[in-house]
Structures are given as C-alpha cells and as structure tokens.
Tab-separated table of C-alpha atoms and ligand atoms in Angstrom:
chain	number	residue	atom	x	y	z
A	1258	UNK	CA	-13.535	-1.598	5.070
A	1259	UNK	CA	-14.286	2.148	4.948
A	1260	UNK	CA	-11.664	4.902	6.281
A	1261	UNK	CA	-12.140	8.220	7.369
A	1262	UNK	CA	-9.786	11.103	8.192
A	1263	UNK	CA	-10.752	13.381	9.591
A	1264	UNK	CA	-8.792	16.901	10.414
A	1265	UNK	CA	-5.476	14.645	10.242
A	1266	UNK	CA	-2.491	16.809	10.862
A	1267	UNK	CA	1.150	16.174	11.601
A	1268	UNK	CA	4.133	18.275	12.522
A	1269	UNK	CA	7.687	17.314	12.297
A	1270	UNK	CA	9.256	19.142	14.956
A	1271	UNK	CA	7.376	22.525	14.625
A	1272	UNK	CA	7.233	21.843	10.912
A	1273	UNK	CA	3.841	21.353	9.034
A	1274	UNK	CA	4.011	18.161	7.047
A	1275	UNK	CA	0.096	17.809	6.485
A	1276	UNK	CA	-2.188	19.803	7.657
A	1277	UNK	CA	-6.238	19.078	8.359
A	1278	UNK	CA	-6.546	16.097	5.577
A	1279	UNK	CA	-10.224	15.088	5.254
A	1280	UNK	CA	-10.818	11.719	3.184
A	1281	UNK	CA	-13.771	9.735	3.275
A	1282	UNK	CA	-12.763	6.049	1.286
A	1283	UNK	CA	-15.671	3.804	0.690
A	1284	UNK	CA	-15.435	-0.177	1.328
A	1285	UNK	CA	-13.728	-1.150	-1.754
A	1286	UNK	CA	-11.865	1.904	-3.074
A	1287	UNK	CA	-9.497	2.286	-5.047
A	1288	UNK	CA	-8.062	5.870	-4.378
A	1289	UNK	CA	-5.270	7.245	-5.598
A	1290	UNK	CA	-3.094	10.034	-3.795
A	1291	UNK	CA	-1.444	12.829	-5.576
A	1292	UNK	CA	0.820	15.611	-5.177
A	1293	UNK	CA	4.266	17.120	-5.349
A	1294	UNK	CA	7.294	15.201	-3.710
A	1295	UNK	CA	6.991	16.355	0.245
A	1296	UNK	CA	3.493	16.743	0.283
A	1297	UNK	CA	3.001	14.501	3.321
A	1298	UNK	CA	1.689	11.257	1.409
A	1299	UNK	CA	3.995	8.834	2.949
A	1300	UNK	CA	3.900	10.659	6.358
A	1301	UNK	CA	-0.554	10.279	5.828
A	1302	UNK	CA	0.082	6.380	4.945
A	1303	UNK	CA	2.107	5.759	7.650
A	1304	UNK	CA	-0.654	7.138	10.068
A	1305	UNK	CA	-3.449	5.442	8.180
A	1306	UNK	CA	-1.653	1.927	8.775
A	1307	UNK	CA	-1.073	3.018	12.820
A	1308	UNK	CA	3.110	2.991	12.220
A	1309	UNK	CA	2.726	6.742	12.896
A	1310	UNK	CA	0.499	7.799	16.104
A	1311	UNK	CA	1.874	11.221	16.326
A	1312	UNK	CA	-1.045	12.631	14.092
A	1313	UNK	CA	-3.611	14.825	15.312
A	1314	UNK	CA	-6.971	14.239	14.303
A	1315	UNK	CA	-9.016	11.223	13.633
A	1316	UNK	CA	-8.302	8.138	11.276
A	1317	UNK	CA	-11.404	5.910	11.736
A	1318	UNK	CA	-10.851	2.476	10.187
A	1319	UNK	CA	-14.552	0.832	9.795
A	1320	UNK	CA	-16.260	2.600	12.451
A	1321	UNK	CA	-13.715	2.523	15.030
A	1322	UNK	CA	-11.337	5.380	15.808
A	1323	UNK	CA	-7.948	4.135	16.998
A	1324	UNK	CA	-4.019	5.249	16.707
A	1325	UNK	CA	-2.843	1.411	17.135
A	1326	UNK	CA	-1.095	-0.287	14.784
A	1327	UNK	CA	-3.900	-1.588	12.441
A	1328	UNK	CA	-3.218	-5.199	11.184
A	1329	UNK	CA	-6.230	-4.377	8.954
A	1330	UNK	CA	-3.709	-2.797	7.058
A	1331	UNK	CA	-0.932	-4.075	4.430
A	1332	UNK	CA	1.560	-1.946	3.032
A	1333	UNK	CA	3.536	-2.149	-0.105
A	1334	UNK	CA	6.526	0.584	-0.500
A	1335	UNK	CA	8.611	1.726	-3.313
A	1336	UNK	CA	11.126	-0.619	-2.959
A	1337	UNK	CA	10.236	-4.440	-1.652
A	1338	UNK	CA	12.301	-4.451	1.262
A	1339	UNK	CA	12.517	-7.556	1.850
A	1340	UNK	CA	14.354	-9.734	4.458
A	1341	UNK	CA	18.082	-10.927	3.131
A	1342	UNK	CA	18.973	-13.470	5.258
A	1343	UNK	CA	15.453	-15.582	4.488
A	1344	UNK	CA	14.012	-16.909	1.614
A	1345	UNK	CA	11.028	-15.950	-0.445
A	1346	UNK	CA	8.513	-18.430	1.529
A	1347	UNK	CA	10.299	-17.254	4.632
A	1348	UNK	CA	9.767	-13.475	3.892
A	1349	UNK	CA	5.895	-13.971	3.187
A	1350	UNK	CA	5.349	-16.446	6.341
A	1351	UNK	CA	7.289	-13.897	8.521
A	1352	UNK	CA	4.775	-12.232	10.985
A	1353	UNK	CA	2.063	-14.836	9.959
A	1354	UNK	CA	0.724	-17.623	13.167
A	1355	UNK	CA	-0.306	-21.060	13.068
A	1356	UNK	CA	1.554	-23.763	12.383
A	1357	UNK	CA	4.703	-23.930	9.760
A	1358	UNK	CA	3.071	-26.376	7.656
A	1359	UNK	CA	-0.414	-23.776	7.902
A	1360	UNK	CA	1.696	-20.873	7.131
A	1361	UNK	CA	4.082	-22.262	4.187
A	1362	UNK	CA	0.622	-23.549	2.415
A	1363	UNK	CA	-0.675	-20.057	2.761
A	1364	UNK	CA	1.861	-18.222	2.029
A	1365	UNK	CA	2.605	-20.686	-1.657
A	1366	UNK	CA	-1.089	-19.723	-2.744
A	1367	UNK	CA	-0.202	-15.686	-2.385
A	1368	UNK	CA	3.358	-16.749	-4.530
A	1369	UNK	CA	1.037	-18.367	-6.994
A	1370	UNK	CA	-1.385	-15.701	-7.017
A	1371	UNK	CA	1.714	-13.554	-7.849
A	1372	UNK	CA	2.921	-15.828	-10.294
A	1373	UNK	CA	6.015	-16.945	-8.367
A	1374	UNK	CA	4.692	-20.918	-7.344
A	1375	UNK	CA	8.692	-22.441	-7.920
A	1376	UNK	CA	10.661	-19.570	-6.248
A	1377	UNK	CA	9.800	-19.841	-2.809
A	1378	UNK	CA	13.621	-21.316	-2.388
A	1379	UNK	CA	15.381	-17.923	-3.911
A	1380	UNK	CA	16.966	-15.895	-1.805
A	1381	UNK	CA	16.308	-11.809	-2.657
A	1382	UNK	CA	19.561	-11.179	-4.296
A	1383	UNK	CA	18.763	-14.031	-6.527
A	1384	UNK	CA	15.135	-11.926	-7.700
A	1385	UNK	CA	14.793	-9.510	-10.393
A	1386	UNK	CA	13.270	-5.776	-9.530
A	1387	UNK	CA	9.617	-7.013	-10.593
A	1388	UNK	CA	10.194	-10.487	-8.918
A	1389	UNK	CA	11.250	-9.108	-5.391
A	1390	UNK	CA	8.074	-6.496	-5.817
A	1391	UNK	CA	5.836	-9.559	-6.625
A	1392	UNK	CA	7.039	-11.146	-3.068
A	1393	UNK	CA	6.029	-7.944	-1.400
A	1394	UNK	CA	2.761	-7.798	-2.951
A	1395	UNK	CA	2.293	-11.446	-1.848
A	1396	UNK	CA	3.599	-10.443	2.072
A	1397	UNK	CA	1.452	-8.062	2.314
A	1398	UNK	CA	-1.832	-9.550	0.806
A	1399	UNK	CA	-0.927	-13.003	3.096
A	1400	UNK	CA	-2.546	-11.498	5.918
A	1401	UNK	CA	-5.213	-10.514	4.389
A	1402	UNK	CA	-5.438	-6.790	5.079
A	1403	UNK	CA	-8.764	-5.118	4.469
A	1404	UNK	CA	-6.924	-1.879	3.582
A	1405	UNK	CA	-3.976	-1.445	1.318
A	1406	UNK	CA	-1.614	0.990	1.614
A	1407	UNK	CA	0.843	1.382	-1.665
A	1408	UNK	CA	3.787	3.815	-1.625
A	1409	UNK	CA	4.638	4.586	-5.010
A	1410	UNK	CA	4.509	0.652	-5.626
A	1411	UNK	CA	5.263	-0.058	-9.304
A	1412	UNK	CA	7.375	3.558	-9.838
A	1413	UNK	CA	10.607	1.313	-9.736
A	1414	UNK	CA	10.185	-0.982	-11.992
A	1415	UNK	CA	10.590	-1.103	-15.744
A	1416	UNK	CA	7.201	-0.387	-18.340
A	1417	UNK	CA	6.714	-4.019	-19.236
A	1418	UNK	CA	6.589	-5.095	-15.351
A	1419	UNK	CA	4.752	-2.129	-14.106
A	1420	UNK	CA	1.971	-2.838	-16.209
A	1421	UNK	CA	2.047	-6.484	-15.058
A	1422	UNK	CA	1.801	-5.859	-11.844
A	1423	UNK	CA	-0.905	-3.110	-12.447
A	1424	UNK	CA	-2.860	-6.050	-13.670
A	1425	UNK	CA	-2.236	-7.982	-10.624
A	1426	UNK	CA	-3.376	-5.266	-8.269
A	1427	UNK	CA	-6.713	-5.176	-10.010
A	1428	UNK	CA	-6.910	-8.932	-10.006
A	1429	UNK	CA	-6.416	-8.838	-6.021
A	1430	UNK	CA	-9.125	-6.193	-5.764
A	1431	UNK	CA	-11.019	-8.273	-7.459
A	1432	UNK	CA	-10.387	-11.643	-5.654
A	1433	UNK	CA	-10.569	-9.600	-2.374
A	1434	UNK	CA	-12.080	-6.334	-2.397
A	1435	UNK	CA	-9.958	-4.981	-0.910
A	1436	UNK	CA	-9.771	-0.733	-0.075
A	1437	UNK	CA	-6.878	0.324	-1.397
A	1438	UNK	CA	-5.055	3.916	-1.515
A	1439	UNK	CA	-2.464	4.058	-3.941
A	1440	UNK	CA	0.355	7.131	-3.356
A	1441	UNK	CA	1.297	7.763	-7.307
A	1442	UNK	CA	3.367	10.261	-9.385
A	1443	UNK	CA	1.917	8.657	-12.808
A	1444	UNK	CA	-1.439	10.074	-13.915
A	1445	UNK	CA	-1.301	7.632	-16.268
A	1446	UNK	CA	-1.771	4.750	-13.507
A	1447	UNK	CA	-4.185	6.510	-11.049
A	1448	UNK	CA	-6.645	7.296	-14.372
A	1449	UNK	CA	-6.286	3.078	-14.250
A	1450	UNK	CA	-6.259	1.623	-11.353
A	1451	UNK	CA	-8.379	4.574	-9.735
A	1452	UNK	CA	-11.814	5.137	-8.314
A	1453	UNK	CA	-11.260	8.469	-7.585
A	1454	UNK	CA	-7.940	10.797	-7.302
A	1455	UNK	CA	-7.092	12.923	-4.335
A	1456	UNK	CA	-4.459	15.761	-5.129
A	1457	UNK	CA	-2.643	17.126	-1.810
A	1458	UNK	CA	-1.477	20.626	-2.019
A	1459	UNK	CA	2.180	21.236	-0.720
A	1460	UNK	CA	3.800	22.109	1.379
A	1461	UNK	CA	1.992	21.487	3.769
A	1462	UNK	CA	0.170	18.840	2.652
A	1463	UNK	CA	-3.953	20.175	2.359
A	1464	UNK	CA	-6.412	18.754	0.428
A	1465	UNK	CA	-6.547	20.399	-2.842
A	1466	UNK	CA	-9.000	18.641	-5.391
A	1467	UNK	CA	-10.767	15.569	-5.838
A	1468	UNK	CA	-12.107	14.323	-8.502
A	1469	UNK	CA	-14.012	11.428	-9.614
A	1470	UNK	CA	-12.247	9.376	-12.525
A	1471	UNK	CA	-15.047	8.165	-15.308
A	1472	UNK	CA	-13.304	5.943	-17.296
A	1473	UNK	CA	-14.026	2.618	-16.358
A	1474	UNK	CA	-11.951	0.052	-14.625
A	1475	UNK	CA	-11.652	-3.004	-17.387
B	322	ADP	P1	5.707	12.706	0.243
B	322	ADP	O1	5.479	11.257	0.564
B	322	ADP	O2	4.483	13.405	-0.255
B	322	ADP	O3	6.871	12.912	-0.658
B	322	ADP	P2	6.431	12.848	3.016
B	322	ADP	O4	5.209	12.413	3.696
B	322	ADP	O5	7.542	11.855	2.884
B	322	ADP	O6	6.047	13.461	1.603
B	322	ADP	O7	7.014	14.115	3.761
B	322	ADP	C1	6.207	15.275	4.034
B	322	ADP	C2	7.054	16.286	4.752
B	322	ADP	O8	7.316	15.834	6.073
B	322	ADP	C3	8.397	16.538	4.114
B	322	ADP	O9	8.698	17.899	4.268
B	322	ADP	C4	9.334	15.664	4.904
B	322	ADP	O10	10.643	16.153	4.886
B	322	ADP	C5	8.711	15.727	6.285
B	322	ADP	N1	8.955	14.497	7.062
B	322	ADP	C6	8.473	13.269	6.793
B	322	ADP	N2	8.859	12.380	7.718
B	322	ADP	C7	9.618	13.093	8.593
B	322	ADP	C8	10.306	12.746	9.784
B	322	ADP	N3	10.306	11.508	10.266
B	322	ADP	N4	10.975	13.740	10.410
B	322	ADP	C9	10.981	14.992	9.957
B	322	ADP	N5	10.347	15.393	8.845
B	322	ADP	C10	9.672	14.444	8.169
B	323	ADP	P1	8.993	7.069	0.978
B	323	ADP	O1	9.987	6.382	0.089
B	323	ADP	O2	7.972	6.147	1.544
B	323	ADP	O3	8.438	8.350	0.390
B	323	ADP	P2	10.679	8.748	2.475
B	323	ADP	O4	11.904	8.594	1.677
B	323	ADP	O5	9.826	9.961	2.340
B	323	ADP	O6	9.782	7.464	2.283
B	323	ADP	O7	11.030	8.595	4.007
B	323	ADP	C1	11.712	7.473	4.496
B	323	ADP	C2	11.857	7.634	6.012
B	323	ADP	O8	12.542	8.839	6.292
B	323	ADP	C3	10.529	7.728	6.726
B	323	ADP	O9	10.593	7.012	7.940
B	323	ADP	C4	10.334	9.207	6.992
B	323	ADP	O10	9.586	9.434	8.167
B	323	ADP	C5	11.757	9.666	7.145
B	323	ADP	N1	11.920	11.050	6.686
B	323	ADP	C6	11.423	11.616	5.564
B	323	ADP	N2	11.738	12.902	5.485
B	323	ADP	C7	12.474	13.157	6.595
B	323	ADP	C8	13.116	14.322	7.115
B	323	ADP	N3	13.060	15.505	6.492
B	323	ADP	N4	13.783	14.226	8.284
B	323	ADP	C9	13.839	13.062	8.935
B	323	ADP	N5	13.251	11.917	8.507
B	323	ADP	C10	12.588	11.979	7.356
C-alpha cells in the first residue's frame, strides 16, 4: 500500500514536536526514519498507524485520507510488550476474529514463520529478549497489515539476535510485500534493510534529507 504525508504537524501542548513532514512511500517500501532522540519519529508513527489523530495535515493510506485507527497497519515497538497474564498463542490470537480453532492455526504459522512452532505454551517471563521480540513480530504480521510500522525494533536486543531478526524482516517483506517504515538509530541497519532513508531534523521534527540507498538488498 502506498502512504503519503502530507504537511503532517503536531504540537504537544503549544510545543512543536514535528512540524510540516512530507513523505511519499511507494507500495512496498522499505524506508527507514532517522534523526536525533525527540525528533518526533514515534509521535509521526503513531499518527501514521491512526493511534494519534491530533496531527494536522494529511496521512493518506492508499488513496484514502483518514485519521481512524488504520488496521492496515501493524506496529512493532522497542520493547515487545506483550500480554503477561496469556501465553504466546494467546498474545498473537488476541485482537484476531473467527473461530478459536481459525485463529490458533493462524496464529502457529506466524510462530513458525518466526521460528517459535513449540513455544506457543510459554508464558513471557519464560522468553528470552529475542524470543519475546519474535512473538511481537508474529502479532503484528498475524493480521496481515499492509503497512509496518517499527519503533526502534531490534535496538534491544543483543548483535547475534538483531541480525537474526533483520533477516526475518526481509524474509516477511518478501513473503508479503509489505510497506514498511523502520524508525532506526543504526546506520548500519537502515543501509540494510532500507530502500531509501529519511533524516528528520530536530527539534522540531522537519524533513531534512533523503536519500536513496544503492546498495542492494541481498
Ligand atoms: P523520537 O521518537 O524522535 O525520539 P518523539 O516522537 O517520541 O521523538 O517525541 C518528539 C517530541 O514530542 C519530544 O519533544 C517529546 O517530548 C514530545 N512528545 C511526544 N509525545 C508527547 C506527549 N504525549 N506529550 C507531550 N510531549 C510529547
Ligand atoms: P518510544 O519508545 O516509542 O520512542 P517514547 O518513550 O518516546 O516512546 O514515548 C512513550 C510514551 O510517552 C508515548 O505515548 C509518548 O506519547 C509519551 N511521551 C513521550 N514524550 C513525552 C513527554 N515529553 N510528555 C508526555 N508524554 C510523552
């Protein structure tokens, strides 16, 4: 699905937090989003997925303008955040419809997909860092958003993982095709897993440069 901002804006009780962000993201996408801590790239995500509608401006999700909460979109944030009190299958089924027996078999093929078929029983104390991220890559890819928004998704976890998981992202795109905008502090993983980098200027957040990454994708 394509996106579009257009003169987005957002003020924090008469404070600036991003101010007119264009973006044009094609169908398919991967773009990364850059800047300095307070730059107003969580506060833009938020608004792109519709959990924000105090914005001002236009965010146009595949021709249609709208400040609803877009269940086109999946997001993925820092940390998994991910229900206690229910299981693994029970966090990736919650929010889905249909039928339990329709929703568990779904939600096992985005644990396998995530290489976690066997855990769906664990509870998330029981998961390691990269484990409880893989279970919130699999909740949010379950309901098959066209757009994914990631927070600073791998930042937590440890080399090894992180570039695991990197992997997996680009294996979803793949599989799915997904448009994805990726909020980063690593160069090193936007020059990746990126079409094309967007640096926000702080504070507040403008758009500064953009700039089209060569290299690649493997
Ligand atoms: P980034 O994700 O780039 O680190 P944020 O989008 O989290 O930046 O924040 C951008 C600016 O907006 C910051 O100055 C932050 O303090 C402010 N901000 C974000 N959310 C709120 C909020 N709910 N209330 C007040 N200020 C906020
Ligand atoms: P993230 O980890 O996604 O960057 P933040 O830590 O920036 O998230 O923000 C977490 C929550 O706190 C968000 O709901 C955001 O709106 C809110 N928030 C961020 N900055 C401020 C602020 N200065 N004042 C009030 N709320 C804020």
């Amino acid at each position: 699905m394509s996106l579009a901002l257009r003169d987005v804006s957002r003020t924090f009780n008469g404070t600036t937090a991003v101010k007119n962000v264009n973006l044009e993201v094609k169908p398919g996408e991967i773009i990364g989003l850059l800047g300095t801590s307070g730059c107003g790239k969580s506060t833009l995500l938020r608004a792109i997925s519709g959990l924000d509608s105090e914005y001002d401006g236009e965010i146009e999700i595949n021709g249609t303008v709208s400040k609803e909460i877009h269940d086109t979109t999946g997001f993925i944030f820092q940390e998994p955040r991910l229900l206690p009190w229910l299981n693994v299958l029970d966090n990736v089924t919650f929010g889905l419809t249909g039928s339990r027996k329709e929703k568990e078999n779904k939600a096992i093929d985005y644990l396998e997909s995530v290489g976690l078929r066997g855990k769906e029983r664990l509870y998330p104390r029981e998961l390691s860092g990269g484990m409880a991220q893989r279970v919130a890559i699999a909740r949010a890819l379950v309901t098959s958003p066209e757009i994914l928004l990631l927070d600073e998704p791998f930042s937590a976890l440890d080399a090894f993982t992180k570039m695991q998981l990197q992997d997996l992202l680009l294996e979803v795109w793949k599989k799915y095709q997904s448009t994805i905008v990726l909020v980063t502090h690593d160069i090193d993983e936007a020059n990746y897993l990126c079409d094309r980098v967007v640096i926000l200027r702080g504070q507040p957040g403008e758009v500064d440069r953009e700039f089209i990454i060569s290299q690649k994708r493997p």
